[in-house]
Amino acid sequence: MFKPRTARLVPSVSAYLRVQGSAHSRSLSELYFRMKQEQEQKPEIKDEHVEVSQQQEPAATPSPLPYHVLGKQSNKLAQKQLMQDKEEANRLFEKMAADTYISGLQQGKWSSDETWIRFCLLPTESRKFLRDIDVNRTLARIRGTDKDAALGWKVAPTSRTLTKMLAVLGSAKRVGMVPDQYTYQEMIAINASLLNFSHALEWLDKMIKSGIQPTIRPYRTLLKGYSTIPGEIDNARQLWKSIKSKIEHGLIAPSEPDETVARIDIKSYTCMLAAECRVGNFAQALTLLDEMEEAGFQSDITVRNVLLEGITRHKGLDAGLHESELMEQSGFELDGFTYSTLLMAAIKEGRTEETERLLATSAAKGFLPSRKIVQLLPFTPLHVLDILAKSGAIDTIRVYNTLIQAVVRRNDFNQALQLIAHLRSHGAKPNVVTYSLLLDALSKAGQLTQAKAMFKEVFESGAVEPDMHIFATMIDACGRSGDIVAMFRFKDTMKNYNLPPAEPIYNSILSSLSRQRNSSLKLVMATVNELVHCIPPVRPSITTYNAIFAAFAAYARRKALSSGELQFLRTWYANTRDKYYIVKDRYLYASALNAFVGAGCIEDAMLVYDDMMRHAELDAVVLLEFTRKPKHMLELMNLAVEAQRFNDVLALWRNWQALGLPPSEQALGLVLYACDQLGHISVAKDIVMGLLLPRGPSSTGEKATVGGDTAIGDVEEYKELHRRRMTVSTAYSPITVGESALAIYIGILVKHNMVDDIVPALELWNSVGDVAALAASSSLRFGLNHDIKRVLSETTVSKLLKLLWQSKHQDAGKATDQILAFVEKHFPDAMPV
């Protein structure tokens, strides 16, 4: 007897893995063993119909369910179990993604841009697993903290930084995150650093209204911002009074765990002191010092330097010197900031003797001037060396390096060589930094031969061990001079010194290859592959990407890209964000567009263009390189026309004037052709009328005249059409509609049997000066030129008449006569023979 197979509540292994193992391959084995274990633990469901038939129950017993019904029930149970397992797996994978993000965030190795991209790539469902502290760390990392300065990530926050932080906070709120004290502090800090004090106060007000009692920190942040601008002194004083009042009424929470009552800290006193000193109110500044001492805070060197800077700025060098003497009498040891403040004051006042004395004094105490001050000193570099030598300055080579760096910044290479001669004659031993500065100076001066000779003399002789910066300088110098062979030779020489190639080395090589007109992409691709697979691994930066795409863009203009090269380019563009977490800049967008347009890949070009436009909503700077030359947009529109993607042509035209591009008759011809192919005749008519008719309140209510005696036909109709523009944005620019664009437009009217609109269009086109009168005196606002002289050739008129003769419209003959009358009146030289 046939025994039906056992019904299974769990699907097959392959189906189970397809559903549950798709999100993360690491857990596939776990899911497999879990599935097997569940399958073994579940009891088998036997076919009850077979058991009943074998037992031969009485006839009165109701018949059991047939097998196919039981099979359907089993399938439903299996599907239900499968959906539950799938939801559980998805939840597990979402949490794993969040845990991975949190782990990377805690390590603190992400820059501001990388943190922003990683948060954007985090699935929305995973963000609900982020804690408040994780969101706050994200905000702090995007804003950029003082700890980032050591890693070279410290950059001044901009409005784009604020937009990113608002996006992060909005996303966190949507998944249930409630802002806490640190969240509000981050938002107050970013607004205060951007000098958006009204918005910072709004965030502080939101913080209080949400039931969170602020500490002194957000108030101190506002004070610090006010202290940087003299015009905000009244707001700073009002805030200072508010802080005191809130502390008295217990409205400010203690900052430290061991404090029971909040109080103004020394940092807040310093901020308010800086605000008063910046406006020269030293009486109030001294009062603040007394209050600070009464509160139990003793003045330190930072507080006295703030006071010294204000005194020097408002009362001059003599008052600053007197204050520095008082500081020394009070037991303070003057530091580098003190001497820098006095030196800057002496230089500004032109007091050479005091400048020399202060320079010698600071050097004797071990404080060497910064490069900025060295560049402003009224002495030659050799005189500076004599001053420092007499003072017995320590770290002589550092002095030479500072002076060399300063003269190189001024492009004074002769003085740099004099410093080297002076260095050698006085027995000082240059280090690798010295030679790095010199080689950089020689390379920028175009003296590659001398740079190679110095490298051979110094480093190959073993006098100094070269570092990565030395090789990067030489590789860049060879690349700029076009010596590609020497460039790779220096790269190979790094192995002799156990120096692995780093990112600056590859950036210099790729940048040099991108500048070579006859370079091969195979060399570029080989260098990139070496960068990816080298040990230790090298992570590309935005500079690397710009060099790669610049090389492809230059090559694509000369030759066609192969399928492998195109795939290479597509992969690297996709990896920008998904793999290397790099924020694209304006140069990358422009190079990528040029590369894909040159290769004729409209899909990829429009993908890059759409990415750029979305990015521009957050940062409009990314459009600068693309919009610098209108030919970039024209080439993209031409490619879209060739690919018959006419909707893309309309979309590009829509953004033409929004991007600030100048008028282009060629672009107008392309969009009119696209309208013709799509059958959007009303759109074409709207575009042309929008270019010929001014907008604004003054553009209604008056009739213009043609030739001084004939009213323009249907002008009000055209104005109404202009107000009812469909999807294409057009600004008034009559110069854009030249003879060729007019011919294309009239050809469209003839083709679609709209011959009645031809003569009104001709009259409106010719009456630019009269129509401009509708704008009254606002000609500059509309960019008008009353001296526009229209030109109509005999060839164009003949083509238009030929189109009308071929037309089957009943009014074609009438339109022909009107055109001839118009031409004879306004352009008699264009009358056909």
XYZ file of C-alpha atoms in Angstrom, residues 66-758:
693
model
C -8.670 14.335 2.667
C -4.922 14.454 2.110
C -4.922 17.503 -0.153
C -6.697 19.548 2.575
C -4.109 18.483 5.133
C -1.381 19.433 2.658
C -2.790 22.949 2.330
C -2.913 23.337 6.109
C 0.675 22.155 6.403
C 1.775 24.618 3.748
C 0.053 27.470 5.562
C 1.781 26.515 8.802
C 5.099 26.313 6.991
C 4.593 29.716 5.376
C 3.633 31.246 8.711
C 6.720 29.791 10.363
C 8.823 30.943 7.449
C 7.539 34.516 7.745
C 8.251 34.541 11.467
C 11.784 33.276 10.880
C 12.291 35.843 8.126
C 11.152 38.698 10.373
C 13.410 37.455 13.136
C 16.357 37.216 10.742
C 15.703 40.697 9.378
C 15.535 42.098 12.887
C 18.792 40.327 13.703
C 20.523 41.713 10.636
C 19.231 45.222 11.307
C 20.615 45.066 14.825
C 23.936 43.720 13.541
C 24.212 46.700 11.157
C 23.514 49.080 14.031
C 26.047 47.317 16.275
C 28.682 47.577 13.554
C 28.027 51.308 13.203
C 28.140 51.837 16.977
C 31.422 49.939 17.251
C 33.071 52.043 14.559
C 31.709 55.210 16.127
C 33.161 54.329 19.526
C 36.607 53.735 18.065
C 36.675 57.365 16.916
C 38.569 56.718 13.675
C 35.999 58.250 11.337
C 36.289 61.735 9.972
C 33.312 64.076 9.773
C 32.567 63.163 6.153
C 32.919 59.424 6.730
C 30.639 59.556 9.761
C 28.003 61.352 7.704
C 28.183 58.824 4.843
C 28.129 55.805 7.151
C 25.045 57.166 8.891
C 23.351 57.727 5.536
C 24.155 54.156 4.486
C 22.775 52.747 7.731
C 19.344 51.207 6.964
C 16.428 53.158 8.341
C 15.181 50.179 10.325
C 18.618 49.795 11.932
C 18.582 53.334 13.275
C 15.949 52.419 15.855
C 18.649 50.361 17.618
C 20.843 53.429 18.111
C 20.943 54.807 21.628
C 20.816 58.484 22.492
C 24.552 58.464 23.171
C 25.188 57.044 19.685
C 23.186 59.801 18.011
C 24.992 62.407 20.108
C 28.354 60.963 19.147
C 27.326 61.110 15.520
C 26.395 64.773 15.882
C 29.660 65.557 17.665
C 31.731 63.719 15.058
C 30.022 65.512 12.183
C 30.480 68.878 13.877
C 34.139 68.118 14.525
C 35.621 68.206 18.003
C 38.953 69.401 19.312
C 40.164 65.807 19.472
C 39.930 65.594 15.695
C 42.649 68.229 15.282
C 45.329 65.683 16.191
C 44.182 63.483 13.306
C 44.070 66.339 10.820
C 40.275 66.300 10.565
C 39.592 69.623 12.249
C 37.863 71.915 9.813
C 35.763 74.975 10.463
C 32.076 74.025 10.506
C 29.913 75.488 7.772
C 26.225 75.735 7.015
C 26.555 72.346 5.305
C 27.659 70.885 8.640
C 24.514 72.266 10.252
C 22.343 70.783 7.487
C 23.888 67.354 8.022
C 23.355 67.525 11.773
C 19.726 68.529 11.317
C 19.247 65.576 8.944
C 20.745 63.161 11.499
C 18.599 64.551 14.290
C 15.451 64.409 12.156
C 16.130 60.797 11.211
C 16.712 59.870 14.848
C 13.468 61.537 15.920
C 11.491 59.603 13.310
C 12.537 56.300 14.897
C 11.610 57.433 18.391
C 14.756 59.136 19.719
C 14.086 61.935 22.216
C 16.782 64.658 22.321
C 18.606 64.872 25.623
C 20.908 67.430 27.212
C 23.907 66.571 25.017
C 21.830 66.641 21.846
C 20.755 70.200 22.523
C 24.307 71.173 23.460
C 25.591 69.985 20.099
C 22.948 71.961 18.214
C 23.669 75.072 20.290
C 27.402 74.677 19.683
C 27.122 74.395 15.888
C 24.818 77.414 15.643
C 27.028 79.497 17.922
C 30.142 78.603 15.902
C 28.298 79.726 12.753
C 27.299 82.952 14.559
C 23.605 82.006 14.280
C 22.949 83.256 17.778
C 19.186 83.564 17.350
C 18.956 79.906 16.342
C 21.253 78.902 19.192
C 18.949 80.680 21.631
C 15.966 78.891 20.080
C 17.632 75.531 20.718
C 18.369 76.583 24.293
C 14.719 77.557 24.723
C 13.612 74.176 23.296
C 15.942 72.452 25.743
C 14.358 74.250 28.715
C 10.795 73.690 27.469
C 11.455 69.962 27.084
C 12.068 69.760 30.839
C 15.866 69.527 30.692
C 17.705 71.776 33.125
C 20.812 73.061 31.301
C 24.253 73.327 32.844
C 26.588 76.273 32.398
C 28.033 74.711 29.232
C 25.458 75.893 26.620
C 25.546 79.395 28.097
C 29.350 79.385 27.956
C 29.167 78.310 24.317
C 27.004 81.327 23.522
C 29.340 83.618 25.462
C 32.309 82.328 23.505
C 30.535 83.110 20.252
C 29.543 86.609 21.417
C 33.134 87.327 22.498
C 34.434 86.974 18.941
C 32.316 89.843 17.574
C 32.561 93.351 19.054
C 29.031 94.175 17.894
C 27.562 91.456 20.108
C 28.798 92.915 23.398
C 25.303 93.998 24.467
C 23.967 90.470 23.929
C 26.952 89.077 25.835
C 26.261 91.370 28.811
C 22.557 90.533 28.785
C 23.360 86.816 28.693
C 25.852 87.249 31.549
C 23.182 88.860 33.722
C 20.762 86.081 32.781
C 23.290 83.433 33.824
C 23.728 85.025 37.237
C 19.968 85.328 37.718
C 19.302 81.716 36.697
C 22.001 80.444 39.064
C 20.443 82.397 41.940
C 17.037 80.870 41.207
C 18.422 77.360 40.731
C 17.564 77.171 37.032
C 21.034 75.974 35.980
C 22.162 72.480 36.911
C 25.624 71.756 38.367
C 28.269 70.819 35.824
C 30.248 68.408 37.995
C 28.866 65.352 39.814
C 30.367 66.456 43.137
C 28.729 69.902 42.966
C 25.402 70.524 44.645
C 24.858 74.059 43.352
C 25.751 75.446 39.937
C 28.300 78.221 39.680
C 30.099 80.177 36.991
C 33.336 78.419 36.054
C 36.657 79.961 35.057
C 36.057 79.265 31.356
C 32.873 81.329 31.421
C 34.696 84.158 33.170
C 37.393 84.005 30.488
C 34.807 84.224 27.678
C 33.128 87.259 29.216
C 36.508 88.828 29.905
C 37.462 88.382 26.245
C 34.210 90.051 25.159
C 34.877 93.122 27.329
C 38.524 93.338 26.287
C 37.603 93.137 22.612
C 35.597 96.357 22.920
C 38.209 98.020 25.159
C 36.111 98.097 28.347
C 39.005 97.343 30.720
C 37.278 98.733 33.797
C 34.601 96.067 33.489
C 37.302 93.512 32.694
C 39.090 94.274 35.967
C 35.770 94.009 37.781
C 35.308 90.553 36.277
C 38.780 89.589 37.494
C 37.849 90.627 41.025
C 34.581 88.664 40.829
C 36.462 85.633 39.585
C 38.925 85.775 42.498
C 36.060 86.201 44.972
C 34.462 83.074 43.482
C 37.640 81.165 44.298
C 39.288 81.132 40.856
C 42.817 82.410 40.501
C 43.897 84.032 37.248
C 46.114 81.838 35.103
C 48.300 82.664 32.106
C 45.378 82.168 29.723
C 43.255 84.783 31.485
C 46.115 87.283 31.620
C 46.920 86.711 27.943
C 43.317 87.562 27.060
C 43.676 90.808 28.996
C 47.074 91.497 27.399
C 45.705 90.983 23.889
C 42.892 93.464 24.485
C 45.237 96.057 26.002
C 47.709 95.721 23.123
C 44.949 96.040 20.526
C 43.365 99.166 22.009
C 46.215 100.920 23.858
C 49.254 99.957 21.830
C 52.564 98.221 22.367
C 53.745 100.318 25.346
C 50.646 99.455 27.352
C 51.095 95.817 26.389
C 54.722 95.831 27.529
C 53.677 97.361 30.837
C 51.031 94.673 31.296
C 53.583 91.954 30.527
C 55.856 93.386 33.240
C 52.982 93.264 35.702
C 52.373 89.656 34.699
C 55.983 88.755 35.459
C 55.859 90.628 38.772
C 52.767 88.606 39.681
C 54.702 85.390 39.142
C 53.449 84.475 35.679
C 55.940 83.047 33.223
C 55.366 84.525 29.783
C 54.645 81.918 27.114
C 54.743 81.818 23.338
C 51.295 83.395 22.961
C 52.405 86.367 25.060
C 55.464 87.042 22.926
C 53.532 86.503 19.695
C 50.995 89.136 20.783
C 53.732 91.646 21.587
C 55.671 90.876 18.407
C 52.600 91.414 16.210
C 51.946 94.746 17.908
C 55.559 95.843 17.398
C 55.490 94.862 13.727
C 52.211 96.710 13.106
C 53.541 99.857 14.760
C 56.791 99.639 12.787
C 59.007 99.641 15.883
C 62.039 97.767 14.593
C 64.143 97.978 17.749
C 61.367 96.600 19.960
C 60.692 93.882 17.397
C 64.350 92.818 17.473
C 64.440 92.885 21.281
C 61.249 90.872 21.641
C 62.440 88.367 19.056
C 65.719 87.858 20.905
C 63.994 87.607 24.282
C 61.432 85.052 23.123
C 64.134 82.974 21.418
C 66.293 83.026 24.524
C 63.377 81.549 26.474
C 62.838 78.844 23.875
C 59.865 80.358 22.030
C 60.570 80.590 18.323
C 58.288 82.767 16.173
C 55.691 81.136 13.972
C 55.949 81.108 10.192
C 53.291 83.819 9.970
C 55.320 86.167 12.175
C 58.578 85.335 10.374
C 56.998 86.360 7.071
C 56.031 89.731 8.578
C 59.373 90.481 10.229
C 61.097 93.597 8.803
C 64.427 91.760 8.624
C 66.177 89.589 6.078
C 66.416 85.886 6.949
C 70.154 86.184 7.588
C 69.545 89.076 10.003
C 66.958 86.971 11.809
C 69.562 84.229 12.141
C 72.055 86.660 13.638
C 69.464 87.869 16.170
C 68.599 84.335 17.200
C 72.261 83.302 17.337
C 73.123 86.181 19.700
C 70.244 85.216 21.974
C 71.528 81.661 22.206
C 68.392 80.128 20.750
C 68.176 76.372 21.026
C 67.116 73.987 18.246
C 69.023 75.869 15.539
C 67.859 73.637 12.692
C 64.258 74.368 13.581
C 65.033 78.059 13.132
C 66.474 77.386 9.690
C 63.473 75.296 8.722
C 61.060 78.017 9.819
C 62.961 80.646 7.822
C 63.230 78.435 4.744
C 59.521 77.671 4.897
C 58.713 81.370 5.181
C 60.829 82.431 2.160
C 59.507 79.525 0.090
C 55.979 80.704 0.817
C 57.020 84.059 -0.655
C 58.466 82.249 -3.709
C 61.880 83.723 -2.872
C 63.986 80.724 -3.873
C 67.273 82.664 -3.959
C 67.008 83.448 -0.260
C 66.241 79.785 0.395
C 69.527 78.831 -1.258
C 71.341 81.537 0.724
C 69.952 80.054 3.926
C 71.276 76.639 2.952
C 74.725 78.084 2.299
C 74.591 79.900 5.647
C 73.463 76.713 7.346
C 76.392 74.703 6.004
C 78.983 77.412 6.672
C 77.942 77.623 10.328
C 78.176 73.911 10.938
C 74.453 73.276 11.364
C 73.324 69.862 10.244
C 70.156 69.934 8.112
C 67.563 67.262 8.741
C 65.025 65.585 6.498
C 62.528 68.433 6.999
C 65.095 70.935 5.722
C 65.740 68.983 2.543
C 62.044 68.348 2.052
C 61.431 72.117 2.064
C 64.341 72.730 -0.307
C 63.328 70.024 -2.763
C 59.803 71.363 -2.761
C 61.111 74.859 -3.481
C 63.309 73.623 -6.340
C 60.499 71.599 -7.873
C 58.095 74.534 -7.777
C 60.784 76.739 -9.328
C 61.057 74.257 -12.204
C 64.638 73.301 -11.342
C 64.210 69.533 -11.527
C 67.858 68.909 -12.450
C 69.080 70.649 -9.304
C 66.514 68.776 -7.235
C 67.742 65.423 -8.588
C 71.351 66.432 -7.932
C 70.528 67.370 -4.325
C 68.679 64.087 -3.800
C 71.662 62.139 -5.094
C 74.162 64.160 -3.072
C 72.311 63.985 0.217
C 70.286 60.813 0.335
C 72.173 58.377 -1.842
C 75.337 59.255 0.076
C 73.612 58.260 3.317
C 73.978 61.667 4.978
C 70.254 61.781 5.773
C 67.673 59.022 5.687
C 64.796 60.065 3.357
C 61.191 59.708 4.375
C 57.933 59.381 2.494
C 57.542 63.162 2.094
C 60.891 63.408 0.320
C 59.862 60.799 -2.244
C 56.412 62.369 -2.636
C 58.090 65.692 -3.420
C 60.434 64.167 -5.998
C 57.682 62.093 -7.617
C 55.471 65.151 -7.876
C 58.339 67.215 -9.318
C 59.083 64.590 -11.972
C 55.423 64.261 -12.825
C 54.955 68.006 -13.242
C 57.929 68.177 -15.595
C 56.658 65.207 -17.630
C 59.489 62.837 -16.676
C 57.301 59.756 -16.129
C 60.236 57.320 -16.219
C 62.042 59.148 -13.417
C 58.791 59.349 -11.478
C 58.397 55.566 -11.376
C 62.101 55.132 -10.732
C 61.821 57.196 -7.553
C 58.799 55.147 -6.522
C 60.753 51.906 -6.953
C 63.685 53.386 -5.001
C 61.484 53.589 -1.910
C 61.898 49.846 -1.464
C 65.608 50.359 -0.798
C 64.723 52.373 2.291
C 61.928 50.045 3.473
C 59.321 52.710 2.752
C 56.001 51.330 1.495
C 54.138 53.596 -0.969
C 51.516 55.670 0.773
C 48.490 57.612 -0.426
C 50.443 60.841 -1.273
C 52.761 58.804 -3.521
C 49.914 57.315 -5.527
C 48.104 60.663 -5.628
C 51.181 62.324 -7.149
C 51.574 59.554 -9.721
C 47.913 59.552 -10.733
C 47.787 63.352 -10.912
C 50.848 63.352 -13.143
C 49.380 60.693 -15.417
C 46.129 62.638 -15.697
C 48.071 65.646 -16.981
C 49.851 63.684 -19.703
C 48.131 64.057 -23.062
C 49.402 60.782 -24.506
C 49.261 58.678 -21.359
C 47.619 55.266 -21.459
C 44.746 54.301 -19.219
C 46.393 50.924 -18.724
C 49.100 52.643 -16.702
C 46.478 54.486 -14.652
C 44.492 51.313 -14.005
C 47.640 49.379 -13.089
C 48.606 52.063 -10.576
C 45.130 51.999 -9.056
C 45.151 48.208 -8.794
C 48.530 48.366 -7.087
C 47.150 50.927 -4.655
C 44.261 48.650 -3.737
C 46.311 45.482 -3.303
C 49.499 46.857 -1.749
C 50.613 45.875 1.754
C 50.023 47.663 4.053
C 46.743 48.643 2.399
C 46.315 52.192 1.149
C 42.926 53.818 1.363
C 42.153 56.218 -1.492
C 41.021 59.748 -0.726
C 39.059 62.333 -2.665
C 42.381 63.491 -4.165
C 42.946 59.975 -5.491
C 39.486 59.869 -7.013
C 39.872 63.270 -8.644
C 43.125 62.167 -10.287
C 41.594 58.903 -11.553
C 38.532 60.524 -13.097
C 40.542 63.421 -14.504
C 42.726 60.892 -16.351
C 39.673 59.068 -17.742
C 37.996 62.346 -18.732
C 41.085 63.493 -20.649
C 41.446 60.124 -22.376
C 37.737 59.861 -23.288
C 37.979 63.087 -25.283
C 40.688 61.564 -27.498
C 39.703 57.924 -27.811
C 36.772 55.656 -27.096
C 36.816 53.741 -23.837
C 36.760 49.969 -23.979
C 34.154 47.928 -22.126
C 36.703 47.013 -19.462
C 37.684 50.623 -18.933
C 34.036 51.653 -18.659
C 33.357 48.930 -16.113
C 36.426 50.053 -14.157
C 35.120 53.625 -14.148
C 31.608 52.585 -13.076
C 32.944 50.425 -10.263
C 35.122 53.167 -8.856
C 32.329 55.703 -9.026
C 30.027 53.345 -7.114
C 32.757 52.630 -4.538
C 33.131 56.322 -3.732
C 30.438 56.176 -1.098
C 29.617 52.510 -0.678
C 33.157 51.248 -0.044
C 35.459 54.138 0.797
C 32.908 56.531 2.354
C 34.179 59.553 0.438
C 32.075 62.660 -0.045
C 32.205 63.668 -3.694
C 33.353 67.204 -4.447
C 32.841 69.511 -7.436
C 35.963 68.293 -9.256
C 34.925 64.655 -9.019
C 31.436 65.361 -10.380
C 32.819 67.414 -13.276
C 35.480 64.825 -14.162
C 33.033 61.914 -13.928
C 30.530 63.716 -16.156
C 33.209 64.571 -18.696
C 34.448 60.969 -18.708
C 31.015 59.389 -19.214
C 29.914 62.015 -21.733
C 33.148 61.560 -23.667
C 32.542 57.803 -23.654
C 28.962 58.297 -24.889
C 27.368 56.627 -21.830
C 24.194 58.610 -21.268
C 22.913 56.326 -18.494
C 26.043 56.804 -16.400
C 26.267 60.510 -17.217
C 22.696 61.155 -16.092
C 23.311 59.085 -12.953
C 26.263 61.328 -12.057
C 24.241 64.436 -12.946
C 21.332 63.369 -10.726
C 23.742 62.613 -7.865
C 25.270 66.066 -8.265
C 21.894 67.821 -8.256
C 20.784 65.937 -5.128
C 24.082 66.782 -3.449
C 23.622 70.434 -4.458
C 20.503 70.620 -2.296
C 22.834 70.142 0.658
C 25.944 71.857 -0.712
C 25.636 74.125 -3.753
C 29.440 74.338 -4.026
C 29.494 71.010 -5.882
C 27.985 72.790 -8.913
C 30.770 75.340 -9.322
C 33.105 73.332 -11.543
C 30.294 71.965 -13.711
C 28.683 75.359 -14.267
C 31.982 77.163 -14.808
C 31.777 76.349 -18.520
C 28.400 75.998 -20.305
C 29.924 73.470 -22.688
C 29.615 70.790 -19.997
C 25.816 71.084 -20.026
C 25.735 71.427 -23.816
C 27.715 68.228 -24.266
C 25.362 66.419 -21.905
C 22.306 67.730 -23.783
C 23.853 66.721 -27.128
C 24.468 63.221 -25.804
C 20.873 62.985 -24.565
C 19.608 64.041 -28.016
C 21.816 61.441 -29.713
C 20.453 58.793 -27.361
C 16.896 60.040 -28.042
C 16.317 60.711 -24.349
C 14.294 63.812 -24.988
C 12.757 63.977 -21.519
C 16.282 64.273 -20.147
C 16.897 67.162 -22.542
C 13.882 68.973 -21.116
C 15.071 68.265 -17.579
C 18.515 69.660 -18.378
C 17.002 72.781 -19.923
C 14.856 73.225 -16.833
C 18.024 73.556 -14.780
C 19.958 75.623 -17.322
C 19.031 79.043 -15.984
C 18.546 77.786 -12.435
C 22.257 76.922 -12.445
C 23.165 80.422 -13.559
C 24.400 79.402 -17.002
C 24.513 82.154 -19.640
C 21.995 82.204 -22.524
C 22.756 79.708 -25.290
C 21.029 79.534 -28.637
C 22.510 76.083 -29.187
C 20.859 74.771 -26.001
C 17.574 76.351 -27.089
C 17.798 74.572 -30.431
C 18.332 71.234 -28.676
C 15.356 71.646 -26.356
C 13.099 72.761 -29.229
C 14.122 69.671 -31.168
C 13.311 67.536 -28.116
C 9.880 69.176 -27.802
C 9.231 68.441 -31.479
C 10.151 64.778 -31.088
C 8.012 64.410 -27.973
C 5.093 66.287 -29.485
C 5.178 68.896 -26.707
C 4.329 71.823 -28.956
C 2.785 73.868 -26.149
C 6.009 73.467 -24.170
C 8.081 74.677 -27.122
C 5.765 77.634 -27.555
C 5.990 78.390 -23.847
C 9.790 78.324 -23.927
C 10.099 80.706 -26.850
C 7.474 83.095 -25.503
C 9.111 82.998 -22.079
C 12.411 84.071 -23.635
C 10.813 86.849 -25.665
C 8.421 88.271 -23.077
C 9.588 89.868 -19.827
C 8.108 88.737 -16.535
C 7.109 90.887 -13.628
C 4.310 93.241 -12.630
C 5.276 95.685 -15.360
C 4.759 93.148 -18.099
C 0.981 93.429 -18.065
C -1.484 96.114 -18.918
C 0.233 97.619 -21.985
C 0.268 96.897 -25.677
C 3.500 96.935 -27.615
C 3.728 98.119 -31.165
C 5.620 96.855 -34.150
C 7.321 99.466 -36.218
C 5.448 102.132 -34.279
C 2.041 101.652 -35.904
C 0.943 97.994 -35.814
C -0.150 96.162 -32.680
C 1.436 92.821 -31.955
C -1.029 90.058 -32.649
C -2.075 87.914 -29.698
C 0.423 89.498 -27.262
C -2.009 89.071 -24.357
C -2.506 85.441 -25.358
C 1.246 84.908 -25.255
C 1.437 86.591 -21.858
C -1.212 84.258 -20.520
C 0.634 81.302 -21.986
C 3.804 82.551 -20.334
C 2.048 82.643 -16.974
C 0.751 79.109 -17.501
C 4.186 77.626 -18.096
C 4.034 73.859 -17.912
C 7.139 72.120 -16.687
C 10.030 74.050 -18.195
C 11.342 77.081 -16.321
C 12.315 79.954 -18.635
C 13.595 83.425 -17.825
C 13.426 86.461 -20.088
C 16.395 86.410 -22.481
C 15.508 87.637 -25.985
C 19.096 87.431 -27.169
C 18.905 83.627 -26.830
C 16.333 83.400 -29.631
C 18.572 83.988 -32.631
C 17.910 83.355 -36.290
C 18.581 79.603 -36.165
C 16.419 79.063 -33.058
C 13.620 81.080 -34.663
C 13.836 78.942 -37.802
C 13.584 75.740 -35.734
C 10.568 77.091 -33.858
C 8.738 78.150 -37.039
C 9.551 74.783 -38.570
C 7.819 73.142 -35.601
C 4.772 75.380 -36.061
C 4.557 74.473 -39.745
C 5.041 70.774 -39.065
C 2.167 70.730 -36.590
C -0.160 72.904 -38.708
C 0.024 75.979 -36.465
C 0.708 78.427 -39.295
C -1.467 81.127 -37.722
C 1.155 81.581 -34.996
C 4.059 82.179 -37.403
